[in-house]
mmCIF file of C-alpha atoms in Angstrom:
data_model
loop_
_atom_site.group_PDB
_atom_site.id
_atom_site.type_symbol
_atom_site.label_atom_id
_atom_site.label_comp_id
_atom_site.label_asym_id
_atom_site.label_seq_id
_atom_site.Cartn_x
_atom_site.Cartn_y
_atom_site.Cartn_z
ATOM 1 C CA MET V 1 -4.112 -27.059 19.241
ATOM 2 C CA LYS V 2 -2.833 -24.032 21.168
ATOM 3 C CA ARG V 3 0.734 -24.711 20.042
ATOM 4 C CA PHE V 4 -0.396 -25.043 16.432
ATOM 5 C CA MET V 5 -2.389 -21.790 16.672
ATOM 6 C CA LYS V 6 0.610 -19.999 18.151
ATOM 7 C CA TRP V 7 2.946 -21.311 15.431
ATOM 8 C CA MET V 8 0.530 -20.295 12.655
ATOM 9 C CA THR V 9 -0.050 -16.854 14.170
ATOM 10 C CA GLU V 10 3.495 -15.942 15.182
ATOM 11 C CA SER V 11 5.611 -17.804 12.635
ATOM 12 C CA PHE V 12 3.908 -19.171 9.527
ATOM 13 C CA ALA V 13 1.419 -16.375 8.741
ATOM 14 C CA PRO V 14 4.010 -13.526 9.034
ATOM 15 C CA ARG V 15 6.483 -15.434 6.853
ATOM 16 C CA LEU V 16 3.840 -16.145 4.233
ATOM 17 C CA GLU V 17 2.813 -12.498 4.248
ATOM 18 C CA ALA V 18 6.446 -11.448 3.776
ATOM 19 C CA PHE V 19 6.768 -13.882 0.872
ATOM 20 C CA THR V 20 3.615 -12.650 -0.863
ATOM 21 C CA ASN V 21 4.746 -9.031 -0.389
ATOM 22 C CA ASN V 22 7.997 -9.826 -2.196
ATOM 23 C CA VAL V 23 8.375 -7.658 -5.321
ATOM 24 C CA TRP V 24 8.431 -10.625 -7.688
ATOM 25 C CA VAL V 25 5.494 -12.500 -6.194
ATOM 26 C CA SER V 26 3.340 -9.413 -5.742
ATOM 27 C CA SER V 27 4.125 -8.311 -9.312
ATOM 28 C CA ILE V 28 2.808 -11.616 -10.679
ATOM 29 C CA GLN V 29 -0.298 -11.249 -8.503
ATOM 30 C CA ASP V 30 -0.874 -7.712 -9.733
ATOM 31 C CA ALA V 31 -0.324 -8.689 -13.369
ATOM 32 C CA ILE V 32 -3.033 -11.332 -13.091
ATOM 33 C CA MET V 33 -5.365 -9.010 -11.192
ATOM 34 C CA VAL V 34 -4.988 -6.280 -13.828
ATOM 35 C CA ALA V 35 -5.905 -8.822 -16.527
ATOM 36 C CA ILE V 36 -9.011 -10.021 -14.645
ATOM 37 C CA PRO V 37 -11.412 -7.694 -16.547
ATOM 38 C CA MET V 38 -10.354 -9.363 -19.805
ATOM 39 C CA ILE V 39 -11.273 -12.714 -18.219
ATOM 40 C CA PHE V 40 -14.586 -11.269 -17.039
ATOM 41 C CA ILE V 41 -15.426 -10.281 -20.617
ATOM 42 C CA GLY V 42 -15.297 -13.954 -21.598
ATOM 43 C CA SER V 43 -17.601 -14.756 -18.678
ATOM 44 C CA ILE V 44 -20.101 -12.078 -19.672
ATOM 45 C CA ILE V 45 -20.159 -13.387 -23.247
ATOM 46 C CA THR V 46 -20.865 -16.855 -21.825
ATOM 47 C CA LEU V 47 -23.778 -15.353 -19.894
ATOM 48 C CA ILE V 48 -25.178 -13.573 -22.947
ATOM 49 C CA SER V 49 -24.682 -16.624 -25.172
ATOM 50 C CA ILE V 50 -27.216 -18.540 -23.078
ATOM 51 C CA LEU V 51 -29.875 -16.415 -24.800
ATOM 52 C CA LYS V 52 -28.933 -18.098 -28.055
ATOM 53 C CA ASP V 53 -30.892 -21.151 -26.878
ATOM 54 C CA PHE V 54 -34.023 -18.985 -26.933
ATOM 55 C CA PHE V 55 -33.093 -16.694 -29.837
ATOM 56 C CA PRO V 56 -31.289 -18.805 -32.473
ATOM 57 C CA GLY V 57 -30.846 -15.792 -34.730
ATOM 58 C CA MET V 58 -28.441 -14.091 -32.303
ATOM 59 C CA PRO V 59 -25.003 -13.341 -33.808
ATOM 60 C CA ASP V 60 -21.948 -15.341 -32.789
ATOM 61 C CA LEU V 61 -20.194 -13.379 -30.029
ATOM 62 C CA SER V 62 -17.295 -15.817 -29.562
ATOM 63 C CA PRO V 63 -14.745 -13.527 -31.328
ATOM 64 C CA ILE V 64 -15.128 -11.108 -28.400
ATOM 65 C CA THR V 65 -13.962 -13.887 -26.083
ATOM 66 C CA THR V 66 -11.175 -14.852 -28.498
ATOM 67 C CA PHE V 67 -9.750 -11.324 -28.521
ATOM 68 C CA SER V 68 -10.063 -10.733 -24.770
ATOM 69 C CA PHE V 69 -9.684 -13.886 -22.681
ATOM 70 C CA GLY V 70 -8.077 -15.547 -25.712
ATOM 71 C CA LEU V 71 -5.127 -13.136 -25.562
ATOM 72 C CA LEU V 72 -4.445 -13.575 -21.837
ATOM 73 C CA GLY V 73 -0.897 -14.872 -22.344
ATOM 74 C CA LEU V 74 -0.073 -11.825 -24.448
ATOM 75 C CA PHE V 75 -1.334 -9.478 -21.731
ATOM 76 C CA ILE V 76 0.595 -11.273 -18.968
ATOM 77 C CA SER V 77 3.854 -11.157 -20.942
ATOM 78 C CA PHE V 78 3.538 -7.358 -20.979
ATOM 79 C CA LEU V 79 2.152 -6.804 -17.494
ATOM 80 C CA THR V 80 4.600 -8.957 -15.503
ATOM 81 C CA PRO V 81 7.844 -7.080 -16.334
ATOM 82 C CA TYR V 82 5.901 -3.811 -16.272
ATOM 83 C CA MET V 83 4.712 -4.472 -12.711
ATOM 84 C CA VAL V 84 8.186 -5.465 -11.502
ATOM 85 C CA MET V 85 9.668 -2.225 -12.858
ATOM 86 C CA GLU V 86 6.736 -0.299 -11.376
ATOM 87 C CA LYS V 87 7.345 -1.735 -7.901
ATOM 88 C CA ARG V 88 11.077 -1.113 -8.181
ATOM 89 C CA GLU V 89 10.247 2.485 -9.149
ATOM 90 C CA ARG V 90 12.061 2.218 -12.473
ATOM 91 C CA HIS V 91 9.344 4.186 -14.179
ATOM 92 C CA LYS V 92 11.381 5.228 -17.215
ATOM 93 C CA ILE V 93 11.853 1.644 -18.323
ATOM 94 C CA LYS V 94 8.596 -0.020 -17.279
ATOM 95 C CA LEU V 95 6.814 0.475 -20.617
ATOM 96 C CA LEU V 96 9.896 -0.652 -22.510
ATOM 97 C CA ALA V 97 10.130 -3.725 -20.276
ATOM 98 C CA GLY V 98 6.517 -4.539 -21.087
ATOM 99 C CA MET V 99 7.089 -4.141 -24.813
ATOM 100 C CA THR V 100 10.195 -6.333 -24.637
ATOM 101 C CA GLY V 101 8.162 -8.989 -22.832
ATOM 102 C CA LEU V 102 5.629 -8.882 -25.672
ATOM 103 C CA SER V 103 8.386 -9.208 -28.272
ATOM 104 C CA LEU V 104 10.039 -12.188 -26.617
ATOM 105 C CA PHE V 105 6.722 -13.934 -25.963
ATOM 106 C CA ILE V 106 5.646 -13.626 -29.600
ATOM 107 C CA MET V 107 9.045 -14.849 -30.765
ATOM 108 C CA LEU V 108 8.852 -17.900 -28.486
ATOM 109 C CA LEU V 109 5.456 -18.785 -29.936
ATOM 110 C CA ASN V 110 7.526 -19.981 -32.903
ATOM 111 C CA PRO V 111 5.387 -18.594 -35.742
ATOM 112 C CA THR V 112 5.707 -19.961 -39.267
ATOM 113 C CA MET V 113 7.137 -17.432 -41.730
ATOM 114 C CA ASN V 114 5.826 -17.957 -45.256
ATOM 115 C CA GLU V 115 7.584 -16.860 -48.445
ATOM 116 C CA ASP V 116 4.728 -14.543 -49.367
ATOM 117 C CA GLY V 117 5.370 -12.526 -46.204
ATOM 118 C CA THR V 118 2.473 -13.895 -44.178
ATOM 119 C CA VAL V 119 2.996 -15.186 -40.656
ATOM 120 C CA LYS V 120 1.079 -18.115 -39.158
ATOM 121 C CA PHE V 121 0.505 -18.400 -35.402
ATOM 122 C CA ILE V 122 -1.234 -21.043 -33.346
ATOM 123 C CA LEU V 123 -3.960 -18.846 -31.856
ATOM 124 C CA GLU V 124 -4.436 -20.863 -28.654
ATOM 125 C CA ARG V 125 -0.836 -20.089 -27.639
ATOM 126 C CA PHE V 126 -1.753 -16.432 -27.204
ATOM 127 C CA GLY V 127 -4.332 -17.261 -24.556
ATOM 128 C CA ALA V 128 -4.590 -19.212 -21.333
ATOM 129 C CA THR V 129 -2.529 -22.084 -22.713
ATOM 130 C CA GLY V 130 0.418 -19.702 -22.975
ATOM 131 C CA MET V 131 -0.004 -18.251 -19.500
ATOM 132 C CA ILE V 132 2.895 -20.135 -17.887
ATOM 133 C CA THR V 133 5.178 -19.259 -20.796
ATOM 134 C CA ALA V 134 4.106 -15.622 -20.472
ATOM 135 C CA LEU V 135 4.852 -15.540 -16.734
ATOM 136 C CA LEU V 136 8.317 -17.048 -17.240
ATOM 137 C CA VAL V 137 9.005 -14.634 -20.090
ATOM 138 C CA GLY V 138 7.934 -11.723 -17.918
ATOM 139 C CA ILE V 139 10.163 -12.784 -15.031
ATOM 140 C CA PHE V 140 13.160 -13.338 -17.360
ATOM 141 C CA VAL V 141 12.725 -9.893 -18.929
ATOM 142 C CA ALA V 142 12.382 -8.244 -15.522
ATOM 143 C CA VAL V 143 15.530 -9.970 -14.200
ATOM 144 C CA ILE V 144 17.647 -8.875 -17.189
ATOM 145 C CA MET V 145 16.256 -5.348 -17.087
ATOM 146 C CA ASN V 146 16.938 -5.153 -13.378
ATOM 147 C CA VAL V 147 20.530 -6.426 -13.620
ATOM 148 C CA CYS V 148 21.422 -4.226 -16.591
ATOM 149 C CA GLY V 149 19.923 -1.209 -14.867
ATOM 150 C CA LYS V 150 23.100 -1.012 -12.788
ATOM 151 C CA PHE V 151 25.240 -0.462 -15.907
ATOM 152 C CA SER V 152 25.644 2.627 -18.085
ATOM 153 C CA PHE V 153 27.756 3.448 -21.136
ATOM 154 C CA PHE V 154 28.125 6.998 -19.925
ATOM 155 C CA LYS V 155 29.755 8.696 -16.977
ATOM 156 C CA THR V 156 27.670 10.757 -14.614
ATOM 157 C CA GLU V 157 29.198 14.026 -15.814
ATOM 158 C CA SER V 158 28.457 13.275 -19.491
ATOM 159 C CA SER V 159 27.036 16.299 -21.344
ATOM 160 C CA LEU V 160 24.739 14.211 -23.527
ATOM 161 C CA PRO V 161 20.990 14.705 -23.024
ATOM 162 C CA GLU V 162 19.503 12.307 -20.484
ATOM 163 C CA PHE V 163 17.109 10.700 -22.958
ATOM 164 C CA ILE V 164 19.993 9.899 -25.351
ATOM 165 C CA LYS V 165 21.932 8.157 -22.583
ATOM 166 C CA GLU V 166 18.823 6.194 -21.571
ATOM 167 C CA TRP V 167 18.205 5.047 -25.153
ATOM 168 C CA PHE V 168 21.675 3.553 -25.460
ATOM 169 C CA ASP V 169 21.657 2.051 -21.971
ATOM 170 C CA PHE V 170 18.326 0.364 -22.652
ATOM 171 C CA LEU V 171 19.759 -1.255 -25.795
ATOM 172 C CA ILE V 172 21.848 -3.730 -23.781
ATOM 173 C CA PRO V 173 19.045 -5.538 -21.896
ATOM 174 C CA ILE V 174 16.762 -5.519 -24.952
ATOM 175 C CA ALA V 175 19.538 -6.957 -27.112
ATOM 176 C CA ILE V 176 20.342 -9.680 -24.544
ATOM 177 C CA ILE V 177 16.675 -10.657 -24.178
ATOM 178 C CA LEU V 178 15.788 -10.782 -27.875
ATOM 179 C CA THR V 179 19.081 -12.431 -28.835
ATOM 180 C CA THR V 180 18.362 -15.156 -26.290
ATOM 181 C CA GLY V 181 14.989 -15.762 -27.933
ATOM 182 C CA TRP V 182 16.573 -15.733 -31.412
ATOM 183 C CA VAL V 183 19.192 -18.318 -30.421
ATOM 184 C CA LEU V 184 16.653 -20.635 -28.819
ATOM 185 C CA VAL V 185 14.039 -20.458 -31.578
ATOM 186 C CA TYR V 186 15.945 -19.825 -34.809
ATOM 187 C CA GLN V 187 19.343 -21.362 -34.139
ATOM 188 C CA LEU V 188 18.661 -24.259 -31.785
ATOM 189 C CA HIS V 189 15.116 -24.735 -33.142
ATOM 190 C CA PHE V 190 13.559 -25.211 -29.709
ATOM 191 C CA ASP V 191 9.810 -25.017 -29.409
ATOM 192 C CA ILE V 192 10.041 -23.300 -26.035
ATOM 193 C CA PHE V 193 6.292 -23.153 -25.717
ATOM 194 C CA ALA V 194 5.924 -26.924 -26.085
ATOM 195 C CA LEU V 195 8.876 -27.546 -23.733
ATOM 196 C CA ILE V 196 7.364 -25.381 -20.988
ATOM 197 C CA VAL V 197 3.908 -26.908 -21.400
ATOM 198 C CA ASN V 198 5.429 -30.421 -21.181
ATOM 199 C CA ALA V 199 7.555 -29.447 -18.164
ATOM 200 C CA PHE V 200 4.470 -28.245 -16.271
ATOM 201 C CA GLU V 201 2.322 -31.191 -17.325
ATOM 202 C CA PRO V 202 3.046 -33.134 -14.074
ATOM 203 C CA LEU V 203 1.877 -30.113 -12.052
ATOM 204 C CA ASN V 204 -1.302 -29.935 -14.117
ATOM 205 C CA ALA V 205 -1.838 -33.671 -13.681
ATOM 206 C CA VAL V 206 -1.507 -33.394 -9.891
ATOM 207 C CA GLY V 207 -3.781 -30.344 -9.876
ATOM 208 C CA GLN V 208 -6.493 -32.291 -11.702
ATOM 209 C CA SER V 209 -6.273 -35.305 -9.385
ATOM 210 C CA LEU V 210 -8.486 -35.825 -6.342
ATOM 211 C CA ILE V 211 -5.581 -35.094 -3.993
ATOM 212 C CA GLY V 212 -4.659 -31.929 -5.872
ATOM 213 C CA PHE V 213 -8.273 -30.745 -5.954
ATOM 214 C CA VAL V 214 -8.686 -31.276 -2.205
ATOM 215 C CA LEU V 215 -5.364 -29.603 -1.406
ATOM 216 C CA PHE V 216 -6.249 -26.566 -3.534
ATOM 217 C CA ASN V 217 -9.335 -26.002 -1.427
ATOM 218 C CA PHE V 218 -8.032 -27.068 1.974
ATOM 219 C CA ILE V 219 -4.828 -25.007 1.882
ATOM 220 C CA GLY V 220 -6.809 -21.918 0.855
ATOM 221 C CA VAL V 221 -9.351 -22.519 3.620
ATOM 222 C CA VAL V 222 -6.714 -23.016 6.330
ATOM 223 C CA LEU V 223 -4.834 -19.867 5.304
ATOM 224 C CA TYR V 224 -8.065 -17.890 5.211
ATOM 225 C CA SER V 225 -8.998 -19.061 8.699
ATOM 226 C CA PHE V 226 -5.750 -17.498 9.906
ATOM 227 C CA GLY V 227 -6.550 -14.209 8.246
ATOM 228 C CA VAL V 228 -4.414 -14.755 5.129
ATOM 229 C CA SER V 229 -6.489 -14.003 2.035
ATOM 230 C CA PRO V 230 -6.609 -16.989 -0.341
ATOM 231 C CA TRP V 231 -6.080 -14.527 -3.197
ATOM 232 C CA VAL V 232 -2.345 -14.766 -2.445
ATOM 233 C CA LEU V 233 -2.482 -18.215 -4.061
ATOM 234 C CA MET V 234 -4.117 -16.986 -7.260
ATOM 235 C CA PRO V 235 -0.889 -16.950 -9.334
ATOM 236 C CA ILE V 236 -0.554 -20.695 -8.659
ATOM 237 C CA TRP V 237 -4.247 -21.493 -8.982
ATOM 238 C CA TYR V 238 -4.751 -19.592 -12.216
ATOM 239 C CA THR V 239 -1.912 -21.417 -13.974
ATOM 240 C CA ILE V 240 -3.974 -24.584 -13.433
ATOM 241 C CA TRP V 241 -7.492 -23.196 -13.740
ATOM 242 C CA ILE V 242 -7.265 -21.059 -16.868
ATOM 243 C CA PRO V 243 -5.759 -23.654 -19.244
ATOM 244 C CA ALA V 244 -8.075 -26.297 -17.732
ATOM 245 C CA ILE V 245 -11.320 -24.463 -18.499
ATOM 246 C CA GLU V 246 -10.008 -23.494 -21.928
ATOM 247 C CA GLU V 247 -9.372 -27.169 -22.696
ATOM 248 C CA ASN V 248 -12.849 -28.091 -21.385
ATOM 249 C CA ALA V 249 -14.413 -25.465 -23.629
ATOM 250 C CA ALA V 250 -12.469 -26.762 -26.645
ATOM 251 C CA LEU V 251 -13.576 -30.352 -25.924
ATOM 252 C CA ALA V 252 -17.206 -29.284 -25.516
ATOM 253 C CA ALA V 253 -17.040 -27.383 -28.829
ATOM 254 C CA LYS V 254 -16.028 -30.669 -30.506
ATOM 255 C CA GLY V 255 -18.918 -32.525 -28.886
ATOM 256 C CA LEU V 256 -16.634 -34.283 -26.385
ATOM 257 C CA ASP V 257 -16.966 -34.485 -22.609
ATOM 258 C CA PRO V 258 -14.882 -32.031 -20.545
ATOM 259 C CA VAL V 259 -12.244 -33.722 -18.389
ATOM 260 C CA ASN V 260 -10.774 -31.076 -16.074
ATOM 261 C CA ILE V 261 -12.555 -30.831 -12.732
ATOM 262 C CA ASN V 262 -10.184 -28.417 -11.013
ATOM 263 C CA THR V 263 -11.284 -25.077 -12.480
ATOM 264 C CA PHE V 264 -12.323 -21.693 -11.158
ATOM 265 C CA GLU V 265 -15.837 -22.493 -12.344
ATOM 266 C CA THR V 266 -16.025 -25.648 -10.222
ATOM 267 C CA PHE V 267 -14.763 -23.793 -7.169
ATOM 268 C CA PHE V 268 -16.589 -20.459 -7.222
ATOM 269 C CA SER V 269 -19.402 -20.904 -9.747
ATOM 270 C CA GLY V 270 -20.352 -24.453 -8.871
ATOM 271 C CA TRP V 271 -20.183 -26.108 -5.490
ATOM 272 C CA LEU V 272 -17.294 -25.128 -3.184
ATOM 273 C CA GLY V 273 -17.450 -21.348 -2.825
ATOM 274 C CA ILE V 274 -20.857 -21.328 -1.092
ATOM 275 C CA GLY V 275 -20.767 -17.746 0.097
ATOM 276 C CA GLY V 276 -17.043 -17.584 -0.602
ATOM 277 C CA MET V 277 -13.957 -19.650 0.148
ATOM 278 C CA GLY V 278 -14.664 -21.919 3.112
ATOM 279 C CA ALA V 279 -18.417 -22.282 2.417
ATOM 280 C CA THR V 280 -19.444 -19.690 5.004
ATOM 281 C CA LEU V 281 -22.937 -18.820 3.710
ATOM 282 C CA PRO V 282 -24.571 -21.465 5.972
ATOM 283 C CA LEU V 283 -22.802 -19.927 8.979
ATOM 284 C CA ALA V 284 -24.321 -16.528 8.144
ATOM 285 C CA VAL V 285 -27.734 -18.203 7.964
ATOM 286 C CA TRP V 286 -27.237 -19.919 11.337
ATOM 287 C CA PHE V 287 -26.169 -16.584 12.851
ATOM 288 C CA LEU V 288 -29.532 -15.120 11.849
ATOM 289 C CA LEU V 289 -31.137 -17.773 14.095
ATOM 290 C CA ALA V 290 -28.758 -17.201 17.013
ATOM 291 C CA ARG V 291 -29.988 -16.392 20.526
ATOM 292 C CA SER V 292 -26.921 -14.228 21.068
ATOM 293 C CA GLN V 293 -27.596 -10.665 19.971
ATOM 294 C CA LYS V 294 -23.994 -10.281 18.887
ATOM 295 C CA LEU V 295 -24.139 -13.251 16.523
ATOM 296 C CA LYS V 296 -27.579 -12.247 15.254
ATOM 297 C CA SER V 297 -26.158 -8.811 14.410
ATOM 298 C CA VAL V 298 -23.205 -10.401 12.621
ATOM 299 C CA GLY V 299 -25.646 -12.547 10.653
ATOM 300 C CA LYS V 300 -27.709 -9.535 9.583
ATOM 301 C CA ALA V 301 -24.589 -7.631 8.550
ATOM 302 C CA THR V 302 -23.046 -10.473 6.560
ATOM 303 C CA ILE V 303 -25.942 -12.345 4.937
ATOM 304 C CA ILE V 304 -26.280 -10.065 1.883
ATOM 305 C CA PRO V 305 -22.534 -10.029 1.050
ATOM 306 C CA SER V 306 -22.475 -13.806 1.615
ATOM 307 C CA LEU V 307 -25.242 -14.328 -0.958
ATOM 308 C CA PHE V 308 -22.924 -12.702 -3.486
ATOM 309 C CA ASN V 309 -19.913 -14.765 -2.351
ATOM 310 C CA ILE V 310 -18.260 -11.919 -0.447
ATOM 311 C CA ASN V 311 -17.306 -13.449 2.871
ATOM 312 C CA GLU V 312 -14.504 -11.255 4.184
ATOM 313 C CA PRO V 313 -16.950 -9.653 6.686
ATOM 314 C CA ILE V 314 -17.943 -12.957 8.277
ATOM 315 C CA VAL V 315 -14.474 -14.524 8.099
ATOM 316 C CA TYR V 316 -12.671 -11.583 9.651
ATOM 317 C CA GLY V 317 -15.609 -10.755 11.908
ATOM 318 C CA ALA V 318 -16.185 -14.212 13.367
ATOM 319 C CA VAL V 319 -14.118 -17.090 11.971
ATOM 320 C CA ALA V 320 -10.472 -16.011 11.730
ATOM 321 C CA PHE V 321 -8.426 -17.024 14.784
ATOM 322 C CA ASN V 322 -11.538 -18.458 16.419
ATOM 323 C CA PRO V 323 -10.823 -22.200 16.928
ATOM 324 C CA LEU V 324 -14.507 -22.960 17.536
ATOM 325 C CA LEU V 325 -15.346 -21.842 14.001
ATOM 326 C CA MET V 326 -12.034 -22.566 12.293
ATOM 327 C CA VAL V 327 -12.448 -26.309 12.844
ATOM 328 C CA PRO V 328 -15.777 -26.659 10.956
ATOM 329 C CA MET V 329 -14.354 -24.477 8.195
ATOM 330 C CA TRP V 330 -11.442 -26.929 7.870
ATOM 331 C CA ILE V 331 -13.803 -29.926 7.960
ATOM 332 C CA ASN V 332 -15.867 -28.459 5.131
ATOM 333 C CA GLY V 333 -12.628 -27.650 3.331
ATOM 334 C CA LEU V 334 -11.876 -31.374 3.224
ATOM 335 C CA ILE V 335 -15.310 -32.975 2.862
ATOM 336 C CA THR V 336 -16.885 -30.823 0.151
ATOM 337 C CA PRO V 337 -14.094 -31.097 -2.467
ATOM 338 C CA ILE V 338 -14.049 -34.882 -2.039
ATOM 339 C CA ILE V 339 -17.810 -35.098 -2.568
ATOM 340 C CA VAL V 340 -17.776 -32.715 -5.540
ATOM 341 C CA TYR V 341 -14.783 -34.334 -7.235
ATOM 342 C CA LEU V 342 -16.184 -37.860 -6.957
ATOM 343 C CA ALA V 343 -19.640 -36.755 -8.133
ATOM 344 C CA LEU V 344 -18.248 -34.984 -11.189
ATOM 345 C CA ASP V 345 -15.809 -37.792 -11.931
ATOM 346 C CA MET V 346 -18.653 -40.335 -11.865
ATOM 347 C CA GLY V 347 -20.783 -38.183 -14.155
ATOM 348 C CA LEU V 348 -23.480 -37.428 -11.576
ATOM 349 C CA ALA V 349 -23.265 -33.769 -12.613
ATOM 350 C CA ARG V 350 -21.802 -32.046 -15.650
ATOM 351 C CA ILE V 351 -18.210 -30.781 -15.430
ATOM 352 C CA PRO V 352 -18.129 -27.040 -16.232
ATOM 353 C CA SER V 353 -17.013 -26.327 -19.779
ATOM 354 C CA GLN V 354 -17.839 -22.632 -20.113
ATOM 355 C CA ILE V 355 -15.634 -19.740 -19.077
ATOM 356 C CA PHE V 356 -17.570 -18.121 -16.236
ATOM 357 C CA GLN V 357 -15.551 -16.202 -13.658
ATOM 358 C CA LEU V 358 -18.190 -13.829 -12.359
ATOM 359 C CA TRP V 359 -17.574 -15.085 -8.830
ATOM 360 C CA TYR V 360 -20.125 -12.689 -7.333
ATOM 361 C CA THR V 361 -23.015 -14.454 -9.101
ATOM 362 C CA PRO V 362 -25.125 -16.111 -6.366
ATOM 363 C CA ILE V 363 -24.402 -19.800 -5.943
ATOM 364 C CA GLY V 364 -27.217 -21.868 -7.372
ATOM 365 C CA LEU V 365 -27.784 -19.543 -10.315
ATOM 366 C CA SER V 366 -24.178 -19.937 -11.452
ATOM 367 C CA THR V 367 -24.319 -23.664 -10.637
ATOM 368 C CA TYR V 368 -27.310 -24.153 -12.916
ATOM 369 C CA MET V 369 -25.604 -22.209 -15.697
ATOM 370 C CA MET V 370 -22.485 -24.359 -15.394
ATOM 371 C CA SER V 371 -24.022 -27.788 -14.802
ATOM 372 C CA GLY V 372 -27.795 -27.762 -15.241
ATOM 373 C CA LEU V 373 -30.259 -29.634 -13.038
ATOM 374 C CA GLY V 374 -27.709 -32.305 -12.145
ATOM 375 C CA GLY V 375 -25.473 -29.586 -10.778
ATOM 376 C CA LEU V 376 -28.298 -28.231 -8.620
ATOM 377 C CA VAL V 377 -28.975 -31.682 -7.165
ATOM 378 C CA LEU V 378 -25.296 -31.987 -6.256
ATOM 379 C CA LEU V 379 -25.351 -28.483 -4.767
ATOM 380 C CA ALA V 380 -28.379 -29.381 -2.626
ATOM 381 C CA PHE V 381 -26.505 -32.387 -1.229
ATOM 382 C CA VAL V 382 -23.369 -30.311 -0.558
ATOM 383 C CA LEU V 383 -25.474 -27.657 1.188
ATOM 384 C CA LEU V 384 -26.997 -30.277 3.516
ATOM 385 C CA ILE V 385 -23.496 -31.447 4.470
ATOM 386 C CA VAL V 386 -22.128 -27.940 4.959
ATOM 387 C CA PHE V 387 -25.093 -26.762 7.029
ATOM 388 C CA ALA V 388 -24.825 -29.916 9.178
ATOM 389 C CA VAL V 389 -21.082 -29.449 9.796
ATOM 390 C CA TRP V 390 -21.456 -25.805 10.854
ATOM 391 C CA PHE V 391 -24.469 -26.426 13.132
ATOM 392 C CA PRO V 392 -22.977 -28.024 16.297
ATOM 393 C CA PHE V 393 -20.070 -25.572 16.363
ATOM 394 C CA PHE V 394 -22.453 -22.673 15.835
ATOM 395 C CA LYS V 395 -24.614 -23.893 18.749
ATOM 396 C CA LEU V 396 -21.590 -24.064 21.044
ATOM 397 C CA TYR V 397 -20.430 -20.603 19.978
ATOM 398 C CA ASP V 398 -23.936 -19.186 20.333
ATOM 399 C CA ALA V 399 -24.254 -20.606 23.868
ATOM 400 C CA GLN V 400 -20.822 -19.231 24.725
ATOM 401 C CA GLU V 401 -21.648 -15.718 23.484
ATOM 402 C CA LEU V 402 -25.116 -15.788 25.072
ATOM 403 C CA LYS V 403 -23.566 -16.635 28.425
ATOM 404 C CA LYS V 404 -21.160 -13.691 28.111
ATOM 405 C CA GLU V 405 -24.008 -11.342 27.246
ATOM 406 C CA ARG V 406 -26.085 -12.495 30.221
ATOM 407 C CA GLU V 407 -23.135 -12.148 32.595
ATOM 408 C CA ALA V 408 -22.404 -8.655 31.251
ATOM 409 C CA SER V 409 -26.091 -7.752 31.637
ATOM 410 C CA SER V 410 -26.304 -9.004 35.236
ATOM 411 C CA THR V 411 -23.071 -7.193 36.148
ATOM 412 C CA SER V 412 -24.377 -3.911 34.740
ATOM 413 C CA HIS V 413 -27.499 -4.160 36.913
ATOM 414 C CA VAL V 414 -25.579 -4.716 40.143
#
C-alpha cells in the first residue's frame, strides 16, 4: 500500500496534472466549462416544467431548451479553437478561429440546399449529438491556425498597415480549413457527422455497459482521493453523458423507455454523488458524531456544503492522502455503481430521461425529480450501504484522532 501511495503521489498524480494543464486538454475543458450555463438553462426548464403537471395551462418552454442546450455542438465548435488561441496568447486571431470553427462545423453538418434557396438542417446535429464532431472540428481549426501562424506573406519591414498584413495572412488557414470541408462534403460526399458518430459508437457502447459505468465512477473516485479533481475527466465524461441523456429524452418524448444509464443525471442527480463524487455525505454525518473534537469540527464545517454536493472541503480536509479514509471511498466507488446499474437495468427504478444538471440540488430531491418514488427507494438502499462502509473506518480514525488529542492534552498539563 505504501509503495502504491508513493507511486500515485510522486509519479502518477504529477504526470496527470501536467497532462491536464496541457494547452489542448485545458482548452477543451475550458470550452465545456464556458458552455455549462447553456446546459444549466435546460436543467432549469426541466425544473419549471414539473409545474405543468399541476398547471396544465402553462406554455411549452421546450424551445428555450432547444436553443440553449440544443445548440451545444455549435457553441463548442466556436469555443474550442477560441480557447486554444487564447491560451497561446494569439489574441488577434482567437475570434476569427472561433468563427472559422463555426463555419466548418455547419458545413460538416451536411445541410440540404433546396432550389428555392432554403436550407434544411437536422436540428439534433447542432446539439449534444454533435458534440464530438464539434470538439474534433475545434481541434482541427486550432491546429491549422497554429501552424499557419508561423507564416506571413510580408516581410517584417513591409510598410503596409499591420491590419492589412494580418487580413491576408489569416486568409491562408481559413482557406485551408474551409476547402478541406468543401472537399469532404461536396466533392467526396462524406457525411462526416455520421462517420464520426459511428466511429465513436464503440466508446459509447462501453460507456453504457456495467464495466464502463463502474470505471467512470471508480477512476474519478481514486483520482479524487489523491487530490486530483475529477473535473479533469469532464471532457471525456461529457462526450458520453450529454448525447446519452439527449437520446433518453427523445425516447421518453416518444413514449419509449430510456436506455442509457451512464448519464450526468444518474451520477450527480440520482444515486452516486451523495454529497459529491465519492459519496462523502455520510462521512460528514459520522464526523458530527465523533468523539474527537477535530473530527467533530470538520463535520460541522463540511455538513452544509455536503448537503449541496460540494465536498471539496471534506475531501481535501480529511480524505485525500489519508489511507484510512481513502479505502472506504474506493469501496463505495465500486459497490454503489454496481448496485445502481443493476437496479436501473432491471427496472427497479426509472432511468433518468430529463436534462437536469443542477448538481448542487440536494440528493433525494433531485433523485425524486429524476426517478420518482422508485428512485427514492433505491437511494435509501444505497445510503444504507454507503453509511455502513464508512462506519468502521470512521470509528478507527476517530479513535486514532481522539488518542492524539488526549496525548497532546496530557503533555500540555505536565
